[in-house]
PDB file of C-alpha atoms in Angstrom:
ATOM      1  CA  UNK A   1      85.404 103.396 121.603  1.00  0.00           C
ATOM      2  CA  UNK A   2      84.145 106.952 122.687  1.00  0.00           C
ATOM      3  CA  UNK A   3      86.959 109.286 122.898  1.00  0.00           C
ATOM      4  CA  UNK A   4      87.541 113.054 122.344  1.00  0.00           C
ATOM      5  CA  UNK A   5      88.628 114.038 119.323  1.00  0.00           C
ATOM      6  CA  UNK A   6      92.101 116.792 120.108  1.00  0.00           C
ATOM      7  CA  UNK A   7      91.429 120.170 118.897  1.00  0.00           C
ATOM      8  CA  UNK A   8      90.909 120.461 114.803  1.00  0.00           C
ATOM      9  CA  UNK A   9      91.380 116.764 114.436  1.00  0.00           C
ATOM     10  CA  UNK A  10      87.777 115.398 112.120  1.00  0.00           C
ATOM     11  CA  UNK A  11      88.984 111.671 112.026  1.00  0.00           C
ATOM     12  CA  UNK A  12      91.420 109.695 113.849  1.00  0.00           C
ATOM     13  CA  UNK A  13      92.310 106.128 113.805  1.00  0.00           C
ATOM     14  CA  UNK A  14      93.405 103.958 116.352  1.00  0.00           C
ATOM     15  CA  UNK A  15      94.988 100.326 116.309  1.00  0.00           C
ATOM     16  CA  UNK A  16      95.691  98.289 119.597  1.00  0.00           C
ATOM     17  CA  UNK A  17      94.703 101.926 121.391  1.00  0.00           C
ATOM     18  CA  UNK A  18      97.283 103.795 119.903  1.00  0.00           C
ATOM     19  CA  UNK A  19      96.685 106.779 117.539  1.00  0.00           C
ATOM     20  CA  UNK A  20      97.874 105.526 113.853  1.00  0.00           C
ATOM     21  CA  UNK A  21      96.505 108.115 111.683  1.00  0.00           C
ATOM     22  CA  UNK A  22      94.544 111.334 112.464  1.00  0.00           C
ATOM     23  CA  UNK A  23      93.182 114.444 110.109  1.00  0.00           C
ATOM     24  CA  UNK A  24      91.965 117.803 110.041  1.00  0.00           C
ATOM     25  CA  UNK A  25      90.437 117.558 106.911  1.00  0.00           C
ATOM     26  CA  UNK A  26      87.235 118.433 106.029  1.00  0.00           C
ATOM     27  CA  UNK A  27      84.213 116.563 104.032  1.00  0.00           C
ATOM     28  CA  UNK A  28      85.291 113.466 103.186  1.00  0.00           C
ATOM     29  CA  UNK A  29      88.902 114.500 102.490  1.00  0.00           C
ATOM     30  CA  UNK A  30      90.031 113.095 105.551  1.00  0.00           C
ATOM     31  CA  UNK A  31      88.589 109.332 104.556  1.00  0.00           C
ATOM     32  CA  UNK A  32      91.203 109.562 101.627  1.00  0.00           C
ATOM     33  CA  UNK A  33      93.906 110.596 103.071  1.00  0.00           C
ATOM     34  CA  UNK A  34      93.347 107.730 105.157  1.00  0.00           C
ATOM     35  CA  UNK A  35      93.395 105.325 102.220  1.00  0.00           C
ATOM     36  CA  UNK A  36      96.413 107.007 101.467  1.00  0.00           C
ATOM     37  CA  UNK A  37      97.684 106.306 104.531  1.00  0.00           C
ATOM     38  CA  UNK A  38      96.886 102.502 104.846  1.00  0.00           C
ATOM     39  CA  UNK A  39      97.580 102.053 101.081  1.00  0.00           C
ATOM     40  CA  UNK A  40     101.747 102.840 102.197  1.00  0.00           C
ATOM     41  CA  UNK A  41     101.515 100.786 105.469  1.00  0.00           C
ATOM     42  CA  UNK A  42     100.694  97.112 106.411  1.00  0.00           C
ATOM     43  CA  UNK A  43      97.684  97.156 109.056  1.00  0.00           C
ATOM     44  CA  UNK A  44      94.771  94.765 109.693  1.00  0.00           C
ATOM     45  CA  UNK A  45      91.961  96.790 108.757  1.00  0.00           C
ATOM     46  CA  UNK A  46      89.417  94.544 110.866  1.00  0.00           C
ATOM     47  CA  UNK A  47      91.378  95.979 113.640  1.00  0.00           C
ATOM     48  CA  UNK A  48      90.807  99.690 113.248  1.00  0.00           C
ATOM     49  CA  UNK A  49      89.030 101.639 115.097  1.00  0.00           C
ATOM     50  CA  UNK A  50      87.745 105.107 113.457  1.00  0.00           C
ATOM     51  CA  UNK A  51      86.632 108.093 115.323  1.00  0.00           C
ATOM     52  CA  UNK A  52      84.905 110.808 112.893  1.00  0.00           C
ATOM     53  CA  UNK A  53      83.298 113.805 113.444  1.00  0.00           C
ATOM     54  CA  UNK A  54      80.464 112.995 111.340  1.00  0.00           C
ATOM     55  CA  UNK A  55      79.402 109.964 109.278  1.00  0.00           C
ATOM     56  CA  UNK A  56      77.234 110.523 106.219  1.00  0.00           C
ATOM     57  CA  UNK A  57      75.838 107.805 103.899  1.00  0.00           C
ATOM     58  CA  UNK A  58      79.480 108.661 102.240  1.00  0.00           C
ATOM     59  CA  UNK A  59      81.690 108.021 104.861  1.00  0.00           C
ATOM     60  CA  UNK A  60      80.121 105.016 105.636  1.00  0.00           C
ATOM     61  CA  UNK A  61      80.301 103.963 102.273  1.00  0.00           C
ATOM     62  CA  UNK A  62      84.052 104.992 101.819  1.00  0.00           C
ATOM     63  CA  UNK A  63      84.659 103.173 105.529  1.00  0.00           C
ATOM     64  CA  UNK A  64      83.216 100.084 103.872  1.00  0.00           C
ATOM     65  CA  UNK A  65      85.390 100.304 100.993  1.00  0.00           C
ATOM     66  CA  UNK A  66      88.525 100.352 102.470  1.00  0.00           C
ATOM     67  CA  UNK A  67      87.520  97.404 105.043  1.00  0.00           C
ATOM     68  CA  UNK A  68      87.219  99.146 108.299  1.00  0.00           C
ATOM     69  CA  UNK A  69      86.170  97.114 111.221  1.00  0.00           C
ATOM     70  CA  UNK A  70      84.793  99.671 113.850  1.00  0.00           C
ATOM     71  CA  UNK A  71      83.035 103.010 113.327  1.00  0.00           C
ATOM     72  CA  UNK A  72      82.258 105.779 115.830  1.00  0.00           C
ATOM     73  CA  UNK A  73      80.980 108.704 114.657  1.00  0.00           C
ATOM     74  CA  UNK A  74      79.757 112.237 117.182  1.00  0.00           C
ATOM     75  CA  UNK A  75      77.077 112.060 114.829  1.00  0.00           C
ATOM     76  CA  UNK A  76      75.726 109.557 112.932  1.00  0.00           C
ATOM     77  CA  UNK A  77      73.234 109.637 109.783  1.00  0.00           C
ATOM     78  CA  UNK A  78      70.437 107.259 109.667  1.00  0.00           C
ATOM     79  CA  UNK A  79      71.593 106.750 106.026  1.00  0.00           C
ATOM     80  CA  UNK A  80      75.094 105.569 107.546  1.00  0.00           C
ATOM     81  CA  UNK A  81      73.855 103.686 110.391  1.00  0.00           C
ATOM     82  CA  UNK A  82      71.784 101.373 107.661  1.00  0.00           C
ATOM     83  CA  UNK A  83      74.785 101.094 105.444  1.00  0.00           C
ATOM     84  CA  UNK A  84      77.024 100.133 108.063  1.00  0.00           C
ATOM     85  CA  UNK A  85      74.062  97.861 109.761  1.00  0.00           C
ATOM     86  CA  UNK A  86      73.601  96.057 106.440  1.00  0.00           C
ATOM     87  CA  UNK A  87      77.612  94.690 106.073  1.00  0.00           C
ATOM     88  CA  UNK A  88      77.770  93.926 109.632  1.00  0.00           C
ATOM     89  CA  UNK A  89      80.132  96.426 110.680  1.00  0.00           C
ATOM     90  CA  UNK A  90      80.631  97.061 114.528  1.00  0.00           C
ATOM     91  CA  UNK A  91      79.474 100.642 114.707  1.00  0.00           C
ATOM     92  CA  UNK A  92      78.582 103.300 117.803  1.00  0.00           C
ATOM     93  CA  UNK A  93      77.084 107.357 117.302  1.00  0.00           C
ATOM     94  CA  UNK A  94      77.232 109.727 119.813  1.00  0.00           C
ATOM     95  CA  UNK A  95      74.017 111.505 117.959  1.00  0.00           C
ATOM     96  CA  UNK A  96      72.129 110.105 115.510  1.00  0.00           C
ATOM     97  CA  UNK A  97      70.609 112.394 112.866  1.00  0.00           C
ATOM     98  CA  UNK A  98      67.980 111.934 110.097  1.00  0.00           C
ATOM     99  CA  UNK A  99      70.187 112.953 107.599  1.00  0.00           C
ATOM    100  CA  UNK A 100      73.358 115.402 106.995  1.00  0.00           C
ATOM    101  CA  UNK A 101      72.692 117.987 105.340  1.00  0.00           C
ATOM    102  CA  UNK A 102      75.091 117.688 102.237  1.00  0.00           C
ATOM    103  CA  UNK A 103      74.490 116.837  98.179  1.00  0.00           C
ATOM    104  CA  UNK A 104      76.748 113.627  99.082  1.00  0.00           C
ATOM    105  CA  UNK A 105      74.250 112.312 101.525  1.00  0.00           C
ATOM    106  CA  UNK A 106      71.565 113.247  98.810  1.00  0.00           C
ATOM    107  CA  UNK A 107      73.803 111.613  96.349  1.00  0.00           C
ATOM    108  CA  UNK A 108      74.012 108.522  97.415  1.00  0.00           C
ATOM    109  CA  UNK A 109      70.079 108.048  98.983  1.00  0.00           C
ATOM    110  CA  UNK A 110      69.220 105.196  96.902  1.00  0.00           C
ATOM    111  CA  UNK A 111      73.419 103.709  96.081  1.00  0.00           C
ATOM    112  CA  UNK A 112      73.887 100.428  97.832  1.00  0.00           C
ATOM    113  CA  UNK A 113      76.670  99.181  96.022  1.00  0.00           C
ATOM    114  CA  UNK A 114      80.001 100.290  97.958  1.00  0.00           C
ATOM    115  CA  UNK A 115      81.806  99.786  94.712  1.00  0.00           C
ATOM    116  CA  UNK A 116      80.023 102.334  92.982  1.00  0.00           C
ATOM    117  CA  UNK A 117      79.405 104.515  95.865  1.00  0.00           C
ATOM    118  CA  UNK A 118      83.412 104.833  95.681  1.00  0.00           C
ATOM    119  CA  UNK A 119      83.057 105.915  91.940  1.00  0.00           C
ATOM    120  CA  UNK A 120      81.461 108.393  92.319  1.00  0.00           C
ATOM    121  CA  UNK A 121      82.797 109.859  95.652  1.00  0.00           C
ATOM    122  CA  UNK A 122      86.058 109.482  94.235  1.00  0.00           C
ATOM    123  CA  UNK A 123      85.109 111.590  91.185  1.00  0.00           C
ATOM    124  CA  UNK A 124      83.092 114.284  93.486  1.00  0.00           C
ATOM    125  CA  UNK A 125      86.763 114.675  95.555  1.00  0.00           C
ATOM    126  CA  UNK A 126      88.504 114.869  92.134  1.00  0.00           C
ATOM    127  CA  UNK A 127      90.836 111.726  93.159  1.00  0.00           C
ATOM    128  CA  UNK A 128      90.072 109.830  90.165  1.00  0.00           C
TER     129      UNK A 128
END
């Protein structure tokens, strides 16, 4: 799944090939709105695909939360790329960085637990 992302758009999701969801959120914004989004309609979330901008150790982790089954991000964090490598999730980069450079990716260096990654990203983006 490599596509263009359409002018401000930072994450879209697709089921079956068809556009089912897209933001132009920033930070990781767009991943809730997302779970907003699934949380009021009945998909199969091993069958989304996810294009984002960029994928930080938090977006993985968020991604992983809410159960999605295929991950491409422009570019990639090596932080992410383990996460998402280490609960077998089907996953493709464009670029893969080192690191983002953002407190969330600092954050969560040393969190492998997606349940508490949540937590605390949840808190960060004042959502719980």
């Amino acid at each position: 799944m490599v596509h263009q992302l359409m002018n401000e758009v930072t994450l879209q999701v697709n089921l079956n090939g068809k556009v089912i969801f897209q933001s132009k959120g920033k930070w990781i914004y767009p991943i809730f709105e997302l779970q907003d989004f699934l949380n009021n309609n009945s998909v199969e979330l091993s069958l989304l695909e996810v294009h984002d901008k960029v994928v930080g150790k938090a977006a993985a982790m968020l991604f992983l939360y809410l159960g999605i089954g295929c991950i491409y991000g422009d570019i990639m964090s090596e932080l992410a790329d383990t996460a998402l490598c280490n609960h077998g999730i089907k996953h493709s980069y464009g670029k893969l960085v080192e690191r983002i450079d953002c407190k969330t990716e600092e954050l969560l260096f040393e969190i492998d637990d997606v349940k508490t990654a949540y937590e605390i990203l949840c808190k960060r983006a004042n959502r719980c």
